[in-house]
mmCIF file of C-alpha atoms in Angstrom:
data_model
loop_
_atom_site.group_PDB
_atom_site.id
_atom_site.type_symbol
_atom_site.label_atom_id
_atom_site.label_comp_id
_atom_site.label_asym_id
_atom_site.label_seq_id
_atom_site.Cartn_x
_atom_site.Cartn_y
_atom_site.Cartn_z
ATOM 1 C CA MET A 1 13.538 12.725 4.342
ATOM 2 C CA SER A 2 15.970 10.570 2.373
ATOM 3 C CA ILE A 3 19.274 11.729 1.018
ATOM 4 C CA GLY A 4 18.728 13.271 -2.388
ATOM 5 C CA THR A 5 15.011 12.573 -2.605
ATOM 6 C CA SER A 6 12.002 14.687 -1.930
ATOM 7 C CA SER A 7 9.801 13.628 0.945
ATOM 8 C CA ALA A 8 6.672 14.806 -0.808
ATOM 9 C CA VAL A 9 5.028 12.862 -3.584
ATOM 10 C CA ILE A 10 4.646 14.931 -6.718
ATOM 11 C CA ALA A 11 1.081 15.696 -7.682
ATOM 12 C CA PRO A 12 0.024 13.859 -10.857
ATOM 13 C CA ALA A 13 -0.765 17.180 -12.580
ATOM 14 C CA ALA A 14 2.818 18.384 -12.113
ATOM 15 C CA ASP A 15 4.402 15.049 -12.855
ATOM 16 C CA SER A 16 5.674 14.125 -16.264
ATOM 17 C CA ALA A 17 4.095 10.878 -17.401
ATOM 18 C CA ARG A 18 7.063 10.307 -19.704
ATOM 19 C CA ALA A 19 9.547 10.624 -16.832
ATOM 20 C CA ARG A 20 7.514 8.187 -14.730
ATOM 21 C CA THR A 21 7.330 5.681 -17.595
ATOM 22 C CA LEU A 22 11.059 5.900 -18.317
ATOM 23 C CA THR A 23 11.871 5.475 -14.620
ATOM 24 C CA ALA A 24 9.557 2.465 -14.321
ATOM 25 C CA TRP A 25 11.148 0.800 -17.345
ATOM 26 C CA ALA A 26 14.622 1.524 -15.994
ATOM 27 C CA GLY A 27 13.633 -0.210 -12.753
ATOM 28 C CA ARG A 28 12.096 -3.170 -14.568
ATOM 29 C CA SER A 29 15.181 -3.597 -16.742
ATOM 30 C CA ILE A 30 17.426 -3.570 -13.654
ATOM 31 C CA VAL A 31 15.253 -6.274 -12.060
ATOM 32 C CA VAL A 32 15.535 -8.377 -15.234
ATOM 33 C CA ILE A 33 19.329 -7.926 -15.379
ATOM 34 C CA GLY A 34 19.660 -9.005 -11.733
ATOM 35 C CA ALA A 35 17.339 -11.971 -12.200
ATOM 36 C CA VAL A 36 19.170 -13.156 -15.331
ATOM 37 C CA HIS A 37 22.495 -12.825 -13.505
ATOM 38 C CA ILE A 38 21.213 -14.975 -10.647
ATOM 39 C CA THR A 39 19.763 -17.560 -13.037
ATOM 40 C CA VAL A 40 22.940 -17.887 -15.118
ATOM 41 C CA PHE A 41 25.282 -18.137 -12.161
ATOM 42 C CA LEU A 42 22.965 -20.391 -10.162
ATOM 43 C CA PHE A 43 23.561 -23.145 -12.698
ATOM 44 C CA GLN A 44 27.327 -22.517 -12.709
ATOM 45 C CA THR A 45 27.609 -22.598 -8.917
ATOM 46 C CA TRP A 46 25.071 -25.324 -8.110
ATOM 47 C CA SER A 47 27.699 -27.968 -7.375
ATOM 48 C CA ILE A 48 29.585 -25.831 -4.826
ATOM 49 C CA TRP A 49 26.654 -24.648 -2.677
ATOM 50 C CA GLY A 50 26.977 -27.661 -0.385
ATOM 51 C CA ASP A 51 30.580 -26.744 0.382
ATOM 52 C CA TRP A 52 29.641 -23.125 1.079
ATOM 53 C CA LEU A 53 26.777 -24.056 3.393
ATOM 54 C CA THR A 54 28.985 -26.438 5.379
ATOM 55 C CA GLY A 55 31.564 -23.696 5.998
ATOM 56 C CA ARG A 56 34.263 -24.362 3.418
ATOM 57 C CA LEU A 57 35.115 -20.664 3.236
ATOM 58 C CA HIS A 58 35.010 -19.920 6.975
ATOM 59 C CA GLY A 59 38.152 -18.304 8.328
ATOM 60 C CA THR A 60 41.110 -16.483 6.870
ATOM 61 C CA ALA A 61 43.063 -19.700 6.282
ATOM 62 C CA ALA A 62 40.252 -21.121 4.128
ATOM 63 C CA ILE A 63 39.997 -17.917 2.122
ATOM 64 C CA GLU A 64 43.761 -17.777 1.534
ATOM 65 C CA ASP A 65 44.023 -21.486 0.634
ATOM 66 C CA PRO A 66 44.810 -21.782 -3.116
ATOM 67 C CA ALA A 67 42.650 -24.916 -3.232
ATOM 68 C CA ASN A 68 39.615 -22.688 -2.589
ATOM 69 C CA LEU A 69 40.368 -20.213 -5.391
ATOM 70 C CA GLU A 70 37.634 -21.536 -7.694
ATOM 71 C CA SER A 71 35.143 -21.625 -4.832
ATOM 72 C CA LEU A 72 35.942 -17.979 -4.016
ATOM 73 C CA ARG A 73 35.591 -16.956 -7.652
ATOM 74 C CA LEU A 74 32.205 -18.616 -7.850
ATOM 75 C CA PHE A 75 31.137 -17.083 -4.530
ATOM 76 C CA TRP A 76 31.723 -13.576 -5.866
ATOM 77 C CA SER A 77 29.824 -14.417 -9.048
ATOM 78 C CA LEU A 78 26.573 -15.213 -7.244
ATOM 79 C CA PRO A 79 25.908 -14.936 -3.513
ATOM 80 C CA GLY A 80 28.533 -12.219 -3.106
ATOM 81 C CA SER A 81 27.568 -10.388 -6.297
ATOM 82 C CA PHE A 82 25.524 -7.227 -6.759
ATOM 83 C CA ALA A 83 22.568 -9.112 -8.278
ATOM 84 C CA VAL A 84 20.327 -8.931 -5.206
ATOM 85 C CA PRO A 85 21.063 -5.232 -4.499
ATOM 86 C CA LEU A 86 20.414 -4.506 -8.188
ATOM 87 C CA ILE A 87 17.024 -6.193 -7.975
ATOM 88 C CA LEU A 88 16.232 -4.140 -4.866
ATOM 89 C CA LEU A 89 17.299 -0.941 -6.660
ATOM 90 C CA GLY A 90 15.099 -1.853 -9.612
ATOM 91 C CA LEU A 91 12.087 -2.477 -7.377
ATOM 92 C CA LEU A 92 12.722 0.815 -5.586
ATOM 93 C CA LEU A 93 12.840 2.682 -8.900
ATOM 94 C CA VAL A 94 9.556 1.109 -10.009
ATOM 95 C CA ARG A 95 7.946 2.162 -6.732
ATOM 96 C CA MET A 96 9.317 5.685 -7.026
ATOM 97 C CA ALA A 97 7.891 5.926 -10.548
ATOM 98 C CA ARG A 98 4.476 4.702 -9.385
ATOM 99 C CA THR A 99 4.335 7.216 -6.532
ATOM 100 C CA GLY A 100 5.651 10.069 -8.675
ATOM 101 C CA GLN A 101 8.898 10.539 -6.782
ATOM 102 C CA GLN A 102 11.872 11.910 -8.641
ATOM 103 C CA VAL A 103 14.999 9.807 -8.841
ATOM 104 C CA PRO A 104 18.052 11.958 -8.154
ATOM 105 C CA ARG A 105 20.362 12.454 -11.123
ATOM 106 C CA TYR A 106 23.303 11.009 -9.156
ATOM 107 C CA VAL A 107 21.659 7.569 -9.311
ATOM 108 C CA ALA A 108 21.776 7.597 -13.120
ATOM 109 C CA VAL A 109 25.257 9.140 -13.265
ATOM 110 C CA THR A 110 26.718 6.694 -10.740
ATOM 111 C CA LEU A 111 25.064 3.712 -12.428
ATOM 112 C CA THR A 112 26.447 4.863 -15.793
ATOM 113 C CA ALA A 113 29.973 5.315 -14.398
ATOM 114 C CA TRP A 114 29.899 1.922 -12.651
ATOM 115 C CA VAL A 115 28.668 0.137 -15.790
ATOM 116 C CA LEU A 116 31.221 1.809 -18.066
ATOM 117 C CA LEU A 117 34.166 1.217 -15.741
ATOM 118 C CA SER A 118 33.205 -2.386 -14.974
ATOM 119 C CA GLY A 119 32.493 -3.118 -18.636
ATOM 120 C CA TRP A 120 35.886 -1.727 -19.603
ATOM 121 C CA ILE A 121 37.664 -3.809 -16.935
ATOM 122 C CA LEU A 122 35.818 -7.071 -17.611
ATOM 123 C CA VAL A 123 35.383 -7.973 -21.270
ATOM 124 C CA PRO A 124 33.276 -9.841 -22.245
ATOM 125 C CA SER A 125 30.575 -9.333 -19.643
ATOM 126 C CA GLY A 126 26.966 -8.337 -19.238
ATOM 127 C CA PHE A 127 27.863 -4.884 -17.921
ATOM 128 C CA PRO A 128 26.915 -3.072 -21.164
ATOM 129 C CA LEU A 129 23.321 -4.157 -20.500
ATOM 130 C CA GLY A 130 23.390 -1.733 -17.568
ATOM 131 C CA LEU A 131 23.544 1.149 -20.022
ATOM 132 C CA VAL A 132 19.866 0.542 -20.854
ATOM 133 C CA PRO A 133 18.490 1.501 -17.416
ATOM 134 C CA ALA A 134 21.174 4.173 -16.976
ATOM 135 C CA VAL A 135 20.155 5.906 -20.213
ATOM 136 C CA LEU A 136 16.462 5.527 -19.333
ATOM 137 C CA LEU A 137 17.089 7.246 -15.990
ATOM 138 C CA LEU A 138 19.019 10.052 -17.677
ATOM 139 C CA LEU A 139 16.192 10.519 -20.185
ATOM 140 C CA ALA A 140 13.649 10.477 -17.341
ATOM 141 C CA HIS A 141 15.595 13.207 -15.598
ATOM 142 C CA ARG A 142 15.522 15.345 -18.741
ATOM 143 C CA ALA A 143 11.804 14.696 -19.222
ATOM 144 C CA ARG A 144 10.883 15.981 -15.759
ATOM 145 C CA PRO A 145 9.085 19.293 -15.740
ATOM 146 C CA ALA A 146 11.093 22.210 -14.427
ATOM 147 C CA THR A 147 10.281 23.051 -10.820
ATOM 148 C CA ALA A 148 10.386 26.483 -9.307
#
């Protein structure tokens, strides 16, 4: 059994089709957001990948070197970013929707808090796009049938 999830798949008769649809679209939108992030930053970081792969950022001295500041900034915008974990979360949500599993409310609440805080700290950014899947997950939670 996973933390916060039910180990049993909900029977289709007891499942809310609306909740499953909202969850699936939340997952798909997260995958799209992650993929767009990777695409945008791939073009911005293309020229520095050779340096990264040859070890330019290996060691504390390299990381603390002011000459590597731009390389570090670009590293955290793509390979060190949350784009890949977001895509994995999106795929997991789509799978949970297809199998009728309920997504715990804390996923939607935490995603909403992260998006709002990050969007407030970094303006302009794409963080407000994260409100779309967060709201879809909250609506999916409300659309679930009450369980005894």
